[in-house]
PDB file of C-alpha atoms in Angstrom:
ATOM      1  CA  MET A  28       9.940 -27.717 -20.117  1.00 60.00           C
ATOM      2  CA  LYS A  29       7.021 -28.491 -17.526  1.00 64.00           C
ATOM      3  CA  GLY A  30       8.855 -25.546 -15.227  1.00 67.00           C
ATOM      4  CA  ILE A  31       8.509 -22.895 -17.888  1.00 75.00           C
ATOM      5  CA  THR A  32       4.956 -23.971 -18.515  1.00 76.00           C
ATOM      6  CA  ASN A  33       4.003 -23.545 -14.893  1.00 73.00           C
ATOM      7  CA  ARG A  34       6.010 -20.368 -14.697  1.00 80.00           C
ATOM      8  CA  LEU A  35       3.829 -19.002 -17.780  1.00 79.00           C
ATOM      9  CA  TYR A  36       0.893 -20.231 -16.148  1.00 81.00           C
ATOM     10  CA  GLY A  37       1.431 -18.696 -13.231  1.00 80.00           C
ATOM     11  CA  LEU A  38       2.021 -15.072 -14.644  1.00 88.00           C
ATOM     12  CA  ALA A  39      -0.442 -15.577 -17.066  1.00 90.00           C
ATOM     13  CA  GLU A  40      -2.960 -16.138 -13.243  1.00 90.00           C
ATOM     14  CA  TRP A  41      -0.999 -13.261 -11.834  1.00 93.00           C
ATOM     15  CA  ILE A  42      -1.991 -10.836 -14.857  1.00 94.00           C
ATOM     16  CA  SER A  43      -5.774 -11.836 -15.102  1.00 95.00           C
ATOM     17  CA  HIS A  44      -6.031 -11.640 -11.373  1.00 94.00           C
ATOM     18  CA  LEU A  45      -4.395  -7.925 -11.239  1.00 96.00           C
ATOM     19  CA  ALA A  46      -6.807  -6.905 -14.233  1.00 97.00           C
ATOM     20  CA  TYR A  47      -9.591  -8.007 -12.680  1.00 97.00           C
ATOM     21  CA  LEU A  48      -8.616  -6.478  -9.052  1.00 97.00           C
ATOM     22  CA  ASN A  49      -8.229  -3.066 -10.768  1.00 97.00           C
ATOM     23  CA  PHE A  50     -11.914  -3.663 -12.343  1.00 97.00           C
ATOM     24  CA  LEU A  51     -13.201  -4.195  -8.936  1.00 98.00           C
ATOM     25  CA  TRP A  52     -11.084  -1.297  -7.586  1.00 98.00           C
ATOM     26  CA  PHE A  53     -12.864   1.218  -9.700  1.00 97.00           C
ATOM     27  CA  ILE A  54     -16.249  -0.317  -9.499  1.00 97.00           C
ATOM     28  CA  PHE A  55     -16.088  -0.200  -5.620  1.00 97.00           C
ATOM     29  CA  CYS A  56     -14.560   3.257  -5.685  1.00 97.00           C
ATOM     30  CA  LEU A  57     -17.966   4.391  -7.734  1.00 95.00           C
ATOM     31  CA  PHE A  58     -19.699   2.645  -4.831  1.00 93.00           C
ATOM     32  CA  GLY A  59     -18.474   5.012  -2.345  1.00 92.00           C
ATOM     33  CA  LEU A  60     -18.810   7.990  -4.927  1.00 92.00           C
ATOM     34  CA  VAL A  61     -15.178   7.895  -4.900  1.00 93.00           C
ATOM     35  CA  ILE A  62     -14.654  10.019  -1.919  1.00 94.00           C
ATOM     36  CA  PHE A  63     -15.901   7.168   0.494  1.00 96.00           C
ATOM     37  CA  GLY A  64     -14.666   4.406  -1.481  1.00 97.00           C
ATOM     38  CA  PHE A  65     -11.213   4.988  -2.350  1.00 97.00           C
ATOM     39  CA  MET A  66      -9.792   3.948   1.154  1.00 97.00           C
ATOM     40  CA  PRO A  67     -11.901   0.811   1.600  1.00 98.00           C
ATOM     41  CA  ALA A  68     -11.409   0.026  -1.919  1.00 98.00           C
ATOM     42  CA  THR A  69      -7.462   0.161  -1.619  1.00 98.00           C
ATOM     43  CA  VAL A  70      -7.522  -1.599   1.602  1.00 98.00           C
ATOM     44  CA  THR A  71      -9.334  -4.302   0.250  1.00 98.00           C
ATOM     45  CA  VAL A  72      -7.000  -4.684  -3.017  1.00 98.00           C
ATOM     46  CA  PHE A  73      -4.018  -4.781  -0.688  1.00 98.00           C
ATOM     47  CA  ILE A  74      -5.792  -7.626   1.788  1.00 97.00           C
ATOM     48  CA  ILE A  75      -6.225  -9.784  -1.455  1.00 97.00           C
ATOM     49  CA  LEU A  76      -2.893  -9.419  -2.799  1.00 97.00           C
ATOM     50  CA  ARG A  77      -1.822 -10.109   0.864  1.00 96.00           C
ATOM     51  CA  LYS A  78      -3.353 -13.284   0.822  1.00 94.00           C
ATOM     52  CA  ARG A  79      -2.044 -14.371  -2.781  1.00 92.00           C
ATOM     53  CA  LEU A  80       1.624 -13.669  -1.377  1.00 92.00           C
ATOM     54  CA  ARG A  81       0.804 -15.854   1.468  1.00 90.00           C
ATOM     55  CA  HIS A  82      -0.348 -18.358  -0.629  1.00 81.00           C
ATOM     56  CA  GLN A  83      -3.572 -19.031   1.256  1.00 70.00           C
ATOM     57  CA  GLY A  84      -5.150 -21.049  -1.968  1.00 63.00           C
ATOM     58  CA  ASP A  85      -7.851 -19.955  -4.304  1.00 77.00           C
ATOM     59  CA  ILE A  86     -10.286 -17.476  -2.612  1.00 87.00           C
ATOM     60  CA  PRO A  87     -13.118 -16.314  -4.235  1.00 92.00           C
ATOM     61  CA  VAL A  88     -12.191 -13.052  -5.425  1.00 94.00           C
ATOM     62  CA  PHE A  89     -15.357 -10.997  -5.745  1.00 96.00           C
ATOM     63  CA  LYS A  90     -17.090 -12.548  -2.898  1.00 96.00           C
ATOM     64  CA  THR A  91     -13.933 -11.588  -0.630  1.00 96.00           C
ATOM     65  CA  PHE A  92     -13.455  -8.218  -2.344  1.00 97.00           C
ATOM     66  CA  LEU A  93     -17.655  -7.183  -1.341  1.00 97.00           C
ATOM     67  CA  ASN A  94     -17.500  -8.763   2.461  1.00 97.00           C
ATOM     68  CA  THR A  95     -14.013  -6.882   3.020  1.00 97.00           C
ATOM     69  CA  TYR A  96     -15.192  -3.451   1.357  1.00 98.00           C
ATOM     70  CA  LYS A  97     -18.012  -3.788   3.717  1.00 97.00           C
ATOM     71  CA  GLU A  98     -16.083  -4.642   6.945  1.00 97.00           C
ATOM     72  CA  GLU A  99     -13.484  -2.184   6.515  1.00 97.00           C
ATOM     73  CA  PHE A 100     -15.233   0.663   4.930  1.00 97.00           C
ATOM     74  CA  ILE A 101     -15.749   2.494   8.178  1.00 97.00           C
ATOM     75  CA  LYS A 102     -12.377   1.893   9.694  1.00 97.00           C
ATOM     76  CA  SER A 103     -10.540   2.470   6.610  1.00 97.00           C
ATOM     77  CA  ASN A 104     -12.211   6.192   5.856  1.00 97.00           C
ATOM     78  CA  LEU A 105     -10.910   7.083   9.641  1.00 97.00           C
ATOM     79  CA  VAL A 106      -7.420   5.968   8.427  1.00 97.00           C
ATOM     80  CA  GLY A 107      -8.053   8.392   5.323  1.00 96.00           C
ATOM     81  CA  ILE A 108      -9.450  11.381   7.102  1.00 96.00           C
ATOM     82  CA  PRO A 109      -6.141  12.356   8.911  1.00 95.00           C
ATOM     83  CA  LEU A 110      -3.949  11.885   5.388  1.00 96.00           C
ATOM     84  CA  VAL A 111      -6.503  13.803   3.726  1.00 96.00           C
ATOM     85  CA  ILE A 112      -6.333  16.683   6.070  1.00 96.00           C
ATOM     86  CA  LEU A 113      -2.421  16.869   6.326  1.00 95.00           C
ATOM     87  CA  TYR A 114      -2.368  16.966   2.759  1.00 96.00           C
ATOM     88  CA  ALA A 115      -4.641  19.676   2.536  1.00 96.00           C
ATOM     89  CA  PHE A 116      -2.399  21.458   4.971  1.00 94.00           C
ATOM     90  CA  ILE A 117       1.095  20.820   3.232  1.00 94.00           C
ATOM     91  CA  PHE A 118      -1.003  21.917  -0.267  1.00 93.00           C
ATOM     92  CA  ILE A 119      -2.426  25.110   1.323  1.00 93.00           C
ATOM     93  CA  ASP A 120       1.207  25.916   2.870  1.00 88.00           C
ATOM     94  CA  LEU A 121       2.715  25.333  -0.440  1.00 87.00           C
ATOM     95  CA  ILE A 122      -0.076  27.721  -2.171  1.00 88.00           C
ATOM     96  CA  TYR A 123       0.679  30.251   0.823  1.00 84.00           C
ATOM     97  CA  LEU A 124       4.612  30.187   0.409  1.00 81.00           C
ATOM     98  CA  ARG A 125       4.362  30.463  -3.283  1.00 80.00           C
ATOM     99  CA  SER A 126       2.329  33.342  -3.350  1.00 80.00           C
ATOM    100  CA  VAL A 127       4.304  34.718  -0.655  1.00 77.00           C
ATOM    101  CA  ALA A 128       7.731  34.072  -1.410  1.00 69.00           C
ATOM    102  CA  GLY A 129       7.796  32.794  -4.936  1.00 64.00           C
ATOM    103  CA  THR A 130      10.719  30.425  -4.603  1.00 66.00           C
ATOM    104  CA  GLY A 131      13.180  29.846  -2.020  1.00 64.00           C
ATOM    105  CA  PRO A 132      14.842  28.027   0.673  1.00 72.00           C
ATOM    106  CA  MET A 133      11.700  28.252   3.148  1.00 74.00           C
ATOM    107  CA  PHE A 134      10.219  25.540   0.731  1.00 77.00           C
ATOM    108  CA  ILE A 135      12.894  22.537   1.771  1.00 84.00           C
ATOM    109  CA  PRO A 136      10.961  22.011   4.882  1.00 87.00           C
ATOM    110  CA  ILE A 137       7.431  21.570   3.675  1.00 89.00           C
ATOM    111  CA  TYR A 138       9.155  19.652   1.000  1.00 90.00           C
ATOM    112  CA  PHE A 139      10.778  17.147   3.271  1.00 92.00           C
ATOM    113  CA  ILE A 140       7.544  17.068   5.132  1.00 93.00           C
ATOM    114  CA  LEU A 141       5.659  16.171   1.965  1.00 94.00           C
ATOM    115  CA  LEU A 142       8.124  13.584   1.158  1.00 95.00           C
ATOM    116  CA  GLY A 143       7.834  12.011   4.604  1.00 95.00           C
ATOM    117  CA  THR A 144       3.828  11.990   4.209  1.00 96.00           C
ATOM    118  CA  VAL A 145       4.042  10.431   0.631  1.00 96.00           C
ATOM    119  CA  LEU A 146       6.437   7.649   2.042  1.00 96.00           C
ATOM    120  CA  THR A 147       4.428   7.239   5.220  1.00 97.00           C
ATOM    121  CA  THR A 148       1.232   6.640   2.763  1.00 97.00           C
ATOM    122  CA  LEU A 149       2.899   3.804   1.063  1.00 96.00           C
ATOM    123  CA  TYR A 150       3.069   2.077   4.292  1.00 97.00           C
ATOM    124  CA  VAL A 151      -0.244   2.895   5.347  1.00 98.00           C
ATOM    125  CA  PHE A 152      -2.299  -0.013   3.421  1.00 98.00           C
ATOM    126  CA  PRO A 153       0.029  -2.636   3.838  1.00 97.00           C
ATOM    127  CA  VAL A 154       0.618  -2.123   7.742  1.00 97.00           C
ATOM    128  CA  TYR A 155      -3.492  -2.006   7.596  1.00 97.00           C
ATOM    129  CA  ALA A 156      -3.441  -5.355   5.451  1.00 97.00           C
ATOM    130  CA  HIS A 157      -0.954  -7.061   7.627  1.00 96.00           C
ATOM    131  CA  TYR A 158      -1.480  -6.190  11.305  1.00 95.00           C
ATOM    132  CA  ASP A 159      -4.841  -6.007  13.024  1.00 93.00           C
ATOM    133  CA  LEU A 160      -4.744  -2.311  14.490  1.00 95.00           C
ATOM    134  CA  LYS A 161      -6.735   0.596  15.548  1.00 95.00           C
ATOM    135  CA  ALA A 162      -7.171   3.370  12.870  1.00 93.00           C
ATOM    136  CA  LEU A 163      -4.607   6.070  14.332  1.00 92.00           C
ATOM    137  CA  THR A 164      -2.281   2.967  15.446  1.00 96.00           C
ATOM    138  CA  VAL A 165      -2.105   2.288  11.596  1.00 97.00           C
ATOM    139  CA  LEU A 166      -0.788   5.630  10.941  1.00 96.00           C
ATOM    140  CA  LYS A 167       1.964   5.545  13.317  1.00 96.00           C
ATOM    141  CA  ASN A 168       3.231   2.236  12.617  1.00 96.00           C
ATOM    142  CA  ALA A 169       3.161   3.140   9.103  1.00 97.00           C
ATOM    143  CA  PHE A 170       5.388   6.105  10.099  1.00 97.00           C
ATOM    144  CA  LEU A 171       7.543   4.062  12.193  1.00 96.00           C
ATOM    145  CA  MET A 172       8.250   1.553   9.128  1.00 95.00           C
ATOM    146  CA  MET A 173       8.633   4.145   6.851  1.00 96.00           C
ATOM    147  CA  LEU A 174      11.662   5.412   9.121  1.00 96.00           C
ATOM    148  CA  ILE A 175      13.420   2.024   9.577  1.00 94.00           C
ATOM    149  CA  HIS A 176      13.444   0.726   6.158  1.00 94.00           C
ATOM    150  CA  PRO A 177      14.927   3.402   4.188  1.00 94.00           C
ATOM    151  CA  LEU A 178      16.322   1.180   1.483  1.00 94.00           C
ATOM    152  CA  ASN A 179      12.710  -0.224   1.459  1.00 95.00           C
ATOM    153  CA  ASN A 180      11.337   3.191   0.463  1.00 96.00           C
ATOM    154  CA  LEU A 181      13.859   3.557  -2.313  1.00 96.00           C
ATOM    155  CA  PHE A 182      13.045   0.293  -3.868  1.00 95.00           C
ATOM    156  CA  MET A 183       9.685   1.360  -3.795  1.00 96.00           C
ATOM    157  CA  VAL A 184       9.965   4.933  -5.381  1.00 96.00           C
ATOM    158  CA  ILE A 185      12.198   3.622  -7.901  1.00 97.00           C
ATOM    159  CA  ILE A 186       9.683   0.844  -9.186  1.00 96.00           C
ATOM    160  CA  LEU A 187       6.531   3.538  -8.928  1.00 96.00           C
ATOM    161  CA  VAL A 188       8.588   5.852 -10.905  1.00 97.00           C
ATOM    162  CA  ILE A 189       9.228   3.384 -13.648  1.00 97.00           C
ATOM    163  CA  THR A 190       5.752   2.438 -13.735  1.00 96.00           C
ATOM    164  CA  PHE A 191       4.674   5.776 -13.723  1.00 96.00           C
ATOM    165  CA  PHE A 192       6.590   6.421 -16.874  1.00 96.00           C
ATOM    166  CA  VAL A 193       5.418   2.764 -18.388  1.00 96.00           C
ATOM    167  CA  MET A 194       1.839   3.509 -17.614  1.00 96.00           C
ATOM    168  CA  LYS A 195       2.339   7.549 -19.090  1.00 95.00           C
ATOM    169  CA  ASN A 196       3.642   6.288 -22.345  1.00 96.00           C
ATOM    170  CA  LEU A 197       1.151   3.397 -22.485  1.00 95.00           C
ATOM    171  CA  PRO A 198      -2.010   4.635 -20.810  1.00 94.00           C
ATOM    172  CA  ALA A 199      -4.116   1.627 -21.885  1.00 94.00           C
ATOM    173  CA  LEU A 200      -2.477  -0.218 -19.058  1.00 95.00           C
ATOM    174  CA  VAL A 201      -4.065   1.931 -16.455  1.00 95.00           C
ATOM    175  CA  VAL A 202      -7.401   0.398 -17.197  1.00 94.00           C
ATOM    176  CA  PHE A 203      -6.162  -2.781 -16.066  1.00 96.00           C
ATOM    177  CA  PHE A 204      -3.014  -2.515 -13.733  1.00 97.00           C
ATOM    178  CA  GLY A 205      -3.324   1.657 -13.162  1.00 96.00           C
ATOM    179  CA  VAL A 206      -4.238   0.591  -9.046  1.00 97.00           C
ATOM    180  CA  SER A 207      -3.523  -2.825  -8.942  1.00 97.00           C
ATOM    181  CA  PHE A 208       0.436  -3.269 -10.139  1.00 97.00           C
ATOM    182  CA  PRO A 209       1.595  -0.198  -7.656  1.00 97.00           C
ATOM    183  CA  ALA A 210      -0.380  -2.015  -5.027  1.00 98.00           C
ATOM    184  CA  LEU A 211       1.425  -5.474  -5.630  1.00 97.00           C
ATOM    185  CA  VAL A 212       4.767  -3.576  -5.811  1.00 97.00           C
ATOM    186  CA  ILE A 213       3.828  -1.913  -2.447  1.00 97.00           C
ATOM    187  CA  MET A 214       2.477  -4.853  -0.653  1.00 97.00           C
ATOM    188  CA  ALA A 215       5.247  -7.187  -2.034  1.00 96.00           C
ATOM    189  CA  SER A 216       8.047  -5.046  -0.484  1.00 96.00           C
ATOM    190  CA  CYS A 217       6.422  -4.190   2.466  1.00 96.00           C
ATOM    191  CA  TYR A 218       5.553  -7.966   3.014  1.00 95.00           C
ATOM    192  CA  VAL A 219       9.233  -9.002   3.037  1.00 94.00           C
ATOM    193  CA  ALA A 220      10.394  -6.107   5.158  1.00 93.00           C
ATOM    194  CA  PHE A 221       7.225  -7.050   7.893  1.00 94.00           C
ATOM    195  CA  GLN A 222       8.733 -10.553   7.496  1.00 92.00           C
ATOM    196  CA  LYS A 223      12.176  -9.475   8.246  1.00 89.00           C
ATOM    197  CA  LEU A 224      11.164  -7.621  11.159  1.00 87.00           C
ATOM    198  CA  GLU A 225       8.924 -10.132  12.676  1.00 86.00           C
ATOM    199  CA  LYS A 226      11.991 -12.795  12.319  1.00 86.00           C
ATOM    200  CA  GLY A 227      14.101 -10.230  14.108  1.00 79.00           C
ATOM    201  CA  ARG A 228      11.968 -10.010  16.870  1.00 79.00           C
ATOM    202  CA  LYS A 229      11.339 -13.628  16.941  1.00 77.00           C
ATOM    203  CA  ARG A 230      15.090 -14.339  17.296  1.00 74.00           C
ATOM    204  CA  GLU A 231      15.900 -11.535  19.949  1.00 69.00           C
ATOM    205  CA  ASN A 232      12.593 -13.136  21.936  1.00 69.00           C
ATOM    206  CA  ASP A 233      14.500 -16.386  21.713  1.00 66.00           C
ATOM    207  CA  ASN A 234      17.823 -15.254  23.053  1.00 66.00           C
ATOM    208  CA  ALA A 235      16.243 -13.705  25.894  1.00 57.00           C
ATOM    209  CA  ARG A 236      14.400 -17.067  26.874  1.00 54.00           C
ATOM    210  CA  HIS A 237      18.180 -18.343  26.768  1.00 55.00           C
ATOM    211  CA  LEU A 238      20.178 -15.538  28.631  1.00 47.00           C
ATOM    212  CA  PRO A 239      21.867 -16.985  31.584  1.00 51.00           C
ATOM    213  CA  GLU A 240      20.462 -16.477  34.887  1.00 47.00           C
TER     214      GLU A 240
END
């Protein structure tokens, strides 16, 4: 009975935590006039979720959010600018092709590029939160992570699609969990992938140390 009570308490704590993070995300996005606030606010959500997943004790959420937002403001926007430019080029190409050709097989390559860009974007925030990397290196590593984790890609997409349809039918949930819950799904699945990758590298290094001379 005690175990069930503890689990329910833990679930309630996570729900309240996600709702609070969602609220802070909206507020801090507005602080950056949305355009410049989106990236640092989103990065901050992922960094705080990573701390929670690593069981790094009780952290002062608002203070941590504020300090992280300020610290990551410039770097996170430097990561976001190339993404915005890439998405802009893709959608301009789609609009141009649609006006010239309507539909046809020539759309297939651009759709593959769009899919790869979306999947890479899913890794950008976890990579940013988990590793201490320069802006462009974050993008490069996010792309590589996307390539080597196809099953993780599929899992994230399935859960996010389900989340989208649930929130579409229950739009009130967007106010409380529209950003924080998808961020938790992405961060948790990527965190597991990162740990497996790091354990694999550690085993390789251990084996290399014990190779016969």
